Amino acid sequence: MSALRRSTVTTRDGFELATQSGGPKRTHVVLLLAGQANAHRWWDGIRDGFEDRWRTITFDWRGTGESRGEVGEWSTASFADDAADVLRALGGAPAAVYGTSMGGRVAQMLALRHPELVSSLVLACTSPGGPHAREWDGDVRRRLSEPDDAVRLASLRDLFYTSDWPHDVRESRLLGDPTMTSEEARMHRRVSRRHDAWDELPRLDVPTLVLHGADDRMAPAENAHLLGERIPGAHVLVHEKGRHGFFEEFADVVTPTVRGFLRAHA
């Protein structure tokens, strides 16, 4: 992976966000939005698949990586405003936005709250939120709250990857930022849990690709079809056997699919 250009963006309320840019400096931007309780490392190895053609931008969510400060009443709407501040500060808008998991929830809010900043939208392994969304079941909740670290790690491997994924789960970049405080982690869980864009999604007017793994139990694949029904003109693709980390495990298929969509809607 090429060296990232790092900077700090001060948001409208004075919080300092760590940002990272890669790829050509003067070209279209792809804003990559990571999952819950993760910093920009979520995209390590994946962003390389875009940087021959696009400038990639990431930032560390509040409470992760190098974006640390007071914990407030965060939400997908407030994180979307942070993303808007980053795009305005670093330039390149309107940008293609590729959001995964909680990042997909934030991407929805970014396109709704700041439509002038978004040229196209890719939503992966995510949910519209609200009472109609399909959330994880009691077994997943129990496995994620397992007090034994080794058992919980094995559960995370099973929830994110298929049995064919060849790596040690400790090499995964998707399992959370271990430097987070309990308060920061709790607030991130709350951000995801309270997301609800259901009523507003039909007014989205941006090319949208919805991607999901068929065997995702953390954000069941029914959510992809709900998003496809709620967002006008959205195209839905479900990857057979993929789990919550399908976009990484099957990047050799998923990334070219995203690239083709971005080229079509540059």
mmCIF file of N, CA and C in Angstrom, residues 62-139:
data_model
loop_
_atom_site.group_PDB
_atom_site.id
_atom_site.type_symbol
_atom_site.label_atom_id
_atom_site.label_comp_id
_atom_site.label_asym_id
_atom_site.label_seq_id
_atom_site.Cartn_x
_atom_site.Cartn_y
_atom_site.Cartn_z
ATOM 1 N N ARG A 62 -14.988 9.680 15.317
ATOM 2 C CA ARG A 62 -14.792 10.124 16.698
ATOM 3 C C ARG A 62 -14.738 8.897 17.614
ATOM 4 N N GLY A 63 -13.755 8.911 18.501
ATOM 5 C CA GLY A 63 -13.610 7.804 19.435
ATOM 6 C C GLY A 63 -12.767 6.658 18.923
ATOM 7 N N THR A 64 -12.153 6.807 17.731
ATOM 8 C CA THR A 64 -11.293 5.760 17.181
ATOM 9 C C THR A 64 -9.998 6.375 16.678
ATOM 10 N N GLY A 65 -8.989 5.518 16.490
ATOM 11 C CA GLY A 65 -7.736 5.950 15.883
ATOM 12 C C GLY A 65 -7.166 7.183 16.546
ATOM 13 N N GLU A 66 -6.925 8.219 15.721
ATOM 14 C CA GLU A 66 -6.350 9.460 16.230
ATOM 15 C C GLU A 66 -7.383 10.566 16.342
ATOM 16 N N SER A 67 -8.663 10.208 16.251
ATOM 17 C CA SER A 67 -9.750 11.192 16.421
ATOM 18 C C SER A 67 -10.332 11.024 17.818
ATOM 19 N N ARG A 68 -9.680 11.621 18.774
ATOM 20 C CA ARG A 68 -10.093 11.407 20.158
ATOM 21 C C ARG A 68 -10.430 12.738 20.821
ATOM 22 N N GLY A 69 -11.422 12.679 21.687
ATOM 23 C CA GLY A 69 -11.879 13.872 22.381
ATOM 24 C C GLY A 69 -13.086 13.523 23.234
ATOM 25 N N GLU A 70 -13.832 14.533 23.587
ATOM 26 C CA GLU A 70 -14.995 14.330 24.440
ATOM 27 C C GLU A 70 -16.042 13.479 23.731
ATOM 28 N N VAL A 71 -16.611 12.532 24.458
ATOM 29 C CA VAL A 71 -17.682 11.696 23.923
ATOM 30 C C VAL A 71 -19.003 12.438 24.084
ATOM 31 N N GLY A 72 -19.724 12.579 22.973
ATOM 32 C CA GLY A 72 -20.982 13.310 23.003
ATOM 33 C C GLY A 72 -22.149 12.450 22.572
ATOM 34 N N GLU A 73 -23.240 13.094 22.213
ATOM 35 C CA GLU A 73 -24.437 12.396 21.753
ATOM 36 C C GLU A 73 -24.302 12.144 20.251
ATOM 37 N N TRP A 74 -23.447 11.204 19.906
ATOM 38 C CA TRP A 74 -23.165 10.921 18.513
ATOM 39 C C TRP A 74 -24.322 10.163 17.869
ATOM 40 N N SER A 75 -24.428 10.276 16.552
ATOM 41 C CA SER A 75 -25.466 9.587 15.794
ATOM 42 C C SER A 75 -24.978 9.423 14.364
ATOM 43 N N THR A 76 -25.702 8.653 13.565
ATOM 44 C CA THR A 76 -25.318 8.568 12.151
ATOM 45 C C THR A 76 -25.479 9.929 11.473
ATOM 46 N N ALA A 77 -26.407 10.745 11.935
ATOM 47 C CA ALA A 77 -26.558 12.090 11.373
ATOM 48 C C ALA A 77 -25.344 12.959 11.722
ATOM 49 N N SER A 78 -24.890 12.905 12.972
ATOM 50 C CA SER A 78 -23.737 13.728 13.351
ATOM 51 C C SER A 78 -22.462 13.222 12.682
ATOM 52 N N PHE A 79 -22.329 11.907 12.526
ATOM 53 C CA PHE A 79 -21.170 11.375 11.811
ATOM 54 C C PHE A 79 -21.231 11.758 10.326
ATOM 55 N N ALA A 80 -22.439 11.847 9.767
ATOM 56 C CA ALA A 80 -22.581 12.305 8.385
ATOM 57 C C ALA A 80 -22.134 13.756 8.255
ATOM 58 N N ASP A 81 -22.443 14.574 9.243
ATOM 59 C CA ASP A 81 -21.979 15.959 9.221
ATOM 60 C C ASP A 81 -20.459 16.016 9.310
ATOM 61 N N ASP A 82 -19.857 15.107 10.095
ATOM 62 C CA ASP A 82 -18.390 15.030 10.139
ATOM 63 C C ASP A 82 -17.840 14.695 8.750
ATOM 64 N N ALA A 83 -18.463 13.715 8.088
ATOM 65 C CA ALA A 83 -18.013 13.339 6.747
ATOM 66 C C ALA A 83 -18.126 14.518 5.786
ATOM 67 N N ALA A 84 -19.194 15.294 5.917
ATOM 68 C CA ALA A 84 -19.366 16.476 5.070
ATOM 69 C C ALA A 84 -18.259 17.496 5.332
ATOM 70 N N ASP A 85 -17.916 17.689 6.601
ATOM 71 C CA ASP A 85 -16.838 18.622 6.934
ATOM 72 C C ASP A 85 -15.507 18.158 6.334
ATOM 73 N N VAL A 86 -15.265 16.845 6.359
ATOM 74 C CA VAL A 86 -14.033 16.309 5.781
ATOM 75 C C VAL A 86 -14.003 16.546 4.276
ATOM 76 N N LEU A 87 -15.092 16.253 3.586
ATOM 77 C CA LEU A 87 -15.123 16.452 2.133
ATOM 78 C C LEU A 87 -14.936 17.917 1.768
ATOM 79 N N ARG A 88 -15.577 18.798 2.506
ATOM 80 C CA ARG A 88 -15.441 20.223 2.190
ATOM 81 C C ARG A 88 -14.018 20.707 2.453
ATOM 82 N N ALA A 89 -13.406 20.196 3.520
ATOM 83 C CA ALA A 89 -12.057 20.644 3.857
ATOM 84 C C ALA A 89 -11.009 20.102 2.893
ATOM 85 N N LEU A 90 -11.169 18.854 2.462
ATOM 86 C CA LEU A 90 -10.158 18.224 1.619
ATOM 87 C C LEU A 90 -10.440 18.395 0.131
ATOM 88 N N GLY A 91 -11.637 18.842 -0.221
ATOM 89 C CA GLY A 91 -11.977 19.057 -1.611
ATOM 90 C C GLY A 91 -12.320 17.762 -2.324
ATOM 91 N N GLY A 92 -12.806 17.906 -3.542
ATOM 92 C CA GLY A 92 -13.114 16.738 -4.352
ATOM 93 C C GLY A 92 -14.584 16.413 -4.437
ATOM 94 N N ALA A 93 -15.436 17.134 -3.734
ATOM 95 C CA ALA A 93 -16.876 16.869 -3.811
ATOM 96 C C ALA A 93 -17.436 17.466 -5.101
ATOM 97 N N PRO A 94 -18.484 16.832 -5.676
ATOM 98 C CA PRO A 94 -19.174 15.676 -5.120
ATOM 99 C C PRO A 94 -18.353 14.398 -5.281
ATOM 100 N N ALA A 95 -18.419 13.549 -4.276
ATOM 101 C CA ALA A 95 -17.616 12.341 -4.218
ATOM 102 C C ALA A 95 -18.493 11.105 -4.320
ATOM 103 N N ALA A 96 -17.905 10.036 -4.835
ATOM 104 C CA ALA A 96 -18.513 8.725 -4.703
ATOM 105 C C ALA A 96 -18.313 8.282 -3.254
ATOM 106 N N VAL A 97 -19.335 7.720 -2.632
ATOM 107 C CA VAL A 97 -19.268 7.327 -1.226
ATOM 108 C C VAL A 97 -19.511 5.826 -1.125
ATOM 109 N N TYR A 98 -18.545 5.117 -0.536
ATOM 110 C CA TYR A 98 -18.611 3.664 -0.352
ATOM 111 C C TYR A 98 -18.621 3.427 1.150
ATOM 112 N N GLY A 99 -19.794 3.059 1.677
ATOM 113 C CA GLY A 99 -19.938 2.858 3.113
ATOM 114 C C GLY A 99 -20.294 1.423 3.442
ATOM 115 N N THR A 100 -19.630 0.881 4.448
ATOM 116 C CA THR A 100 -19.831 -0.510 4.847
ATOM 117 C C THR A 100 -20.288 -0.566 6.298
ATOM 118 N N SER A 101 -21.265 -1.441 6.585
ATOM 119 C CA SER A 101 -21.766 -1.653 7.936
ATOM 120 C C SER A 101 -22.259 -0.320 8.516
ATOM 121 N N MET A 102 -21.758 0.126 9.680
ATOM 122 C CA MET A 102 -22.181 1.427 10.193
ATOM 123 C C MET A 102 -21.856 2.535 9.202
ATOM 124 N N GLY A 103 -20.749 2.387 8.465
ATOM 125 C CA GLY A 103 -20.408 3.378 7.453
ATOM 126 C C GLY A 103 -21.465 3.491 6.376
ATOM 127 N N GLY A 104 -22.165 2.389 6.085
ATOM 128 C CA GLY A 104 -23.267 2.447 5.139
ATOM 129 C C GLY A 104 -24.454 3.204 5.701
ATOM 130 N N ARG A 105 -24.674 3.096 6.992
ATOM 131 C CA ARG A 105 -25.732 3.870 7.633
ATOM 132 C C ARG A 105 -25.405 5.365 7.560
ATOM 133 N N VAL A 106 -24.146 5.689 7.871
ATOM 134 C CA VAL A 106 -23.720 7.094 7.798
ATOM 135 C C VAL A 106 -23.795 7.603 6.361
ATOM 136 N N ALA A 107 -23.433 6.756 5.396
ATOM 137 C CA ALA A 107 -23.488 7.162 3.993
ATOM 138 C C ALA A 107 -24.906 7.551 3.585
ATOM 139 N N GLN A 108 -25.895 6.806 4.071
ATOM 140 C CA GLN A 108 -27.286 7.167 3.788
ATOM 141 C C GLN A 108 -27.591 8.576 4.294
ATOM 142 N N MET A 109 -27.174 8.854 5.527
ATOM 143 C CA MET A 109 -27.451 10.160 6.116
ATOM 144 C C MET A 109 -26.678 11.267 5.412
ATOM 145 N N LEU A 110 -25.451 10.968 4.977
ATOM 146 C CA LEU A 110 -24.661 11.966 4.248
ATOM 147 C C LEU A 110 -25.380 12.355 2.952
ATOM 148 N N ALA A 111 -25.869 11.361 2.213
ATOM 149 C CA ALA A 111 -26.558 11.653 0.955
ATOM 150 C C ALA A 111 -27.879 12.372 1.183
ATOM 151 N N LEU A 112 -28.516 12.119 2.314
ATOM 152 C CA LEU A 112 -29.779 12.786 2.624
ATOM 153 C C LEU A 112 -29.571 14.213 3.124
ATOM 154 N N ARG A 113 -28.559 14.412 3.969
ATOM 155 C CA ARG A 113 -28.338 15.712 4.606
ATOM 156 C C ARG A 113 -27.488 16.649 3.751
ATOM 157 N N HIS A 114 -26.621 16.072 2.900
ATOM 158 C CA HIS A 114 -25.692 16.871 2.102
ATOM 159 C C HIS A 114 -25.651 16.332 0.672
ATOM 160 N N PRO A 115 -26.777 16.325 -0.025
ATOM 161 C CA PRO A 115 -26.825 15.687 -1.343
ATOM 162 C C PRO A 115 -25.863 16.297 -2.353
ATOM 163 N N GLU A 116 -25.513 17.563 -2.177
ATOM 164 C CA GLU A 116 -24.605 18.210 -3.121
ATOM 165 C C GLU A 116 -23.190 17.651 -3.042
ATOM 166 N N LEU A 117 -22.890 16.884 -1.999
ATOM 167 C CA LEU A 117 -21.546 16.348 -1.810
ATOM 168 C C LEU A 117 -21.392 14.923 -2.339
ATOM 169 N N VAL A 118 -22.482 14.302 -2.765
ATOM 170 C CA VAL A 118 -22.468 12.876 -3.107
ATOM 171 C C VAL A 118 -22.866 12.693 -4.569
ATOM 172 N N SER A 119 -21.965 12.054 -5.350
ATOM 173 C CA SER A 119 -22.258 11.791 -6.762
ATOM 174 C C SER A 119 -22.813 10.394 -6.983
ATOM 175 N N SER A 120 -22.430 9.440 -6.158
ATOM 176 C CA SER A 120 -22.945 8.073 -6.228
ATOM 177 C C SER A 120 -22.738 7.425 -4.872
ATOM 178 N N LEU A 121 -23.460 6.330 -4.657
ATOM 179 C CA LEU A 121 -23.532 5.736 -3.326
ATOM 180 C C LEU A 121 -23.414 4.219 -3.439
ATOM 181 N N VAL A 122 -22.480 3.643 -2.667
ATOM 182 C CA VAL A 122 -22.366 2.184 -2.555
ATOM 183 C C VAL A 122 -22.571 1.828 -1.088
ATOM 184 N N LEU A 123 -23.579 1.002 -0.826
ATOM 185 C CA LEU A 123 -23.946 0.621 0.541
ATOM 186 C C LEU A 123 -23.739 -0.878 0.692
ATOM 187 N N ALA A 124 -22.827 -1.279 1.573
ATOM 188 C CA ALA A 124 -22.501 -2.697 1.721
ATOM 189 C C ALA A 124 -22.735 -3.164 3.152
ATOM 190 N N CYS A 125 -23.296 -4.354 3.281
ATOM 191 C CA CYS A 125 -23.542 -5.026 4.566
ATOM 192 C C CYS A 125 -24.134 -4.073 5.599
ATOM 193 N N THR A 126 -25.182 -3.368 5.198
ATOM 194 C CA THR A 126 -25.729 -2.345 6.068
ATOM 195 C C THR A 126 -27.246 -2.445 6.128
ATOM 196 N N SER A 127 -27.895 -1.430 6.686
ATOM 197 C CA SER A 127 -29.312 -1.514 7.023
ATOM 198 C C SER A 127 -29.947 -0.141 6.942
ATOM 199 N N PRO A 128 -31.254 -0.077 6.622
ATOM 200 C CA PRO A 128 -31.941 1.209 6.651
ATOM 201 C C PRO A 128 -32.267 1.666 8.062
ATOM 202 N N GLY A 129 -32.159 0.761 9.024
ATOM 203 C CA GLY A 129 -32.535 1.088 10.400
ATOM 204 C C GLY A 129 -34.041 1.195 10.563
ATOM 205 N N GLY A 130 -34.445 1.506 11.785
ATOM 206 C CA GLY A 130 -35.863 1.678 12.053
ATOM 207 C C GLY A 130 -36.579 0.366 12.309
ATOM 208 N N PRO A 131 -37.873 0.437 12.543
ATOM 209 C CA PRO A 131 -38.626 -0.750 12.950
ATOM 210 C C PRO A 131 -38.765 -1.808 11.865
ATOM 211 N N HIS A 132 -38.515 -1.452 10.604
ATOM 212 C CA HIS A 132 -38.676 -2.422 9.521
ATOM 213 C C HIS A 132 -37.390 -3.190 9.225
ATOM 214 N N ALA A 133 -36.266 -2.739 9.737
ATOM 215 C CA ALA A 133 -34.986 -3.378 9.445
ATOM 216 C C ALA A 133 -34.885 -4.727 10.167
ATOM 217 N N ARG A 134 -34.048 -5.601 9.614
ATOM 218 C CA ARG A 134 -33.764 -6.889 10.242
ATOM 219 C C ARG A 134 -32.456 -6.766 11.010
ATOM 220 N N GLU A 135 -32.522 -6.926 12.318
ATOM 221 C CA GLU A 135 -31.331 -6.834 13.153
ATOM 222 C C GLU A 135 -30.836 -8.238 13.499
ATOM 223 N N TRP A 136 -29.633 -8.299 14.096
ATOM 224 C CA TRP A 136 -29.104 -9.615 14.466
ATOM 225 C C TRP A 136 -29.961 -10.251 15.549
ATOM 226 N N ASP A 137 -29.895 -11.569 15.625
ATOM 227 C CA ASP A 137 -30.751 -12.296 16.557
ATOM 228 C C ASP A 137 -30.064 -12.487 17.903
ATOM 229 N N GLY A 138 -30.768 -13.152 18.809
ATOM 230 C CA GLY A 138 -30.259 -13.335 20.159
ATOM 231 C C GLY A 138 -28.983 -14.134 20.221
ATOM 232 N N ASP A 139 -28.812 -15.100 19.319
ATOM 233 C CA ASP A 139 -27.586 -15.903 19.321
ATOM 234 C C ASP A 139 -26.382 -15.048 18.969
#
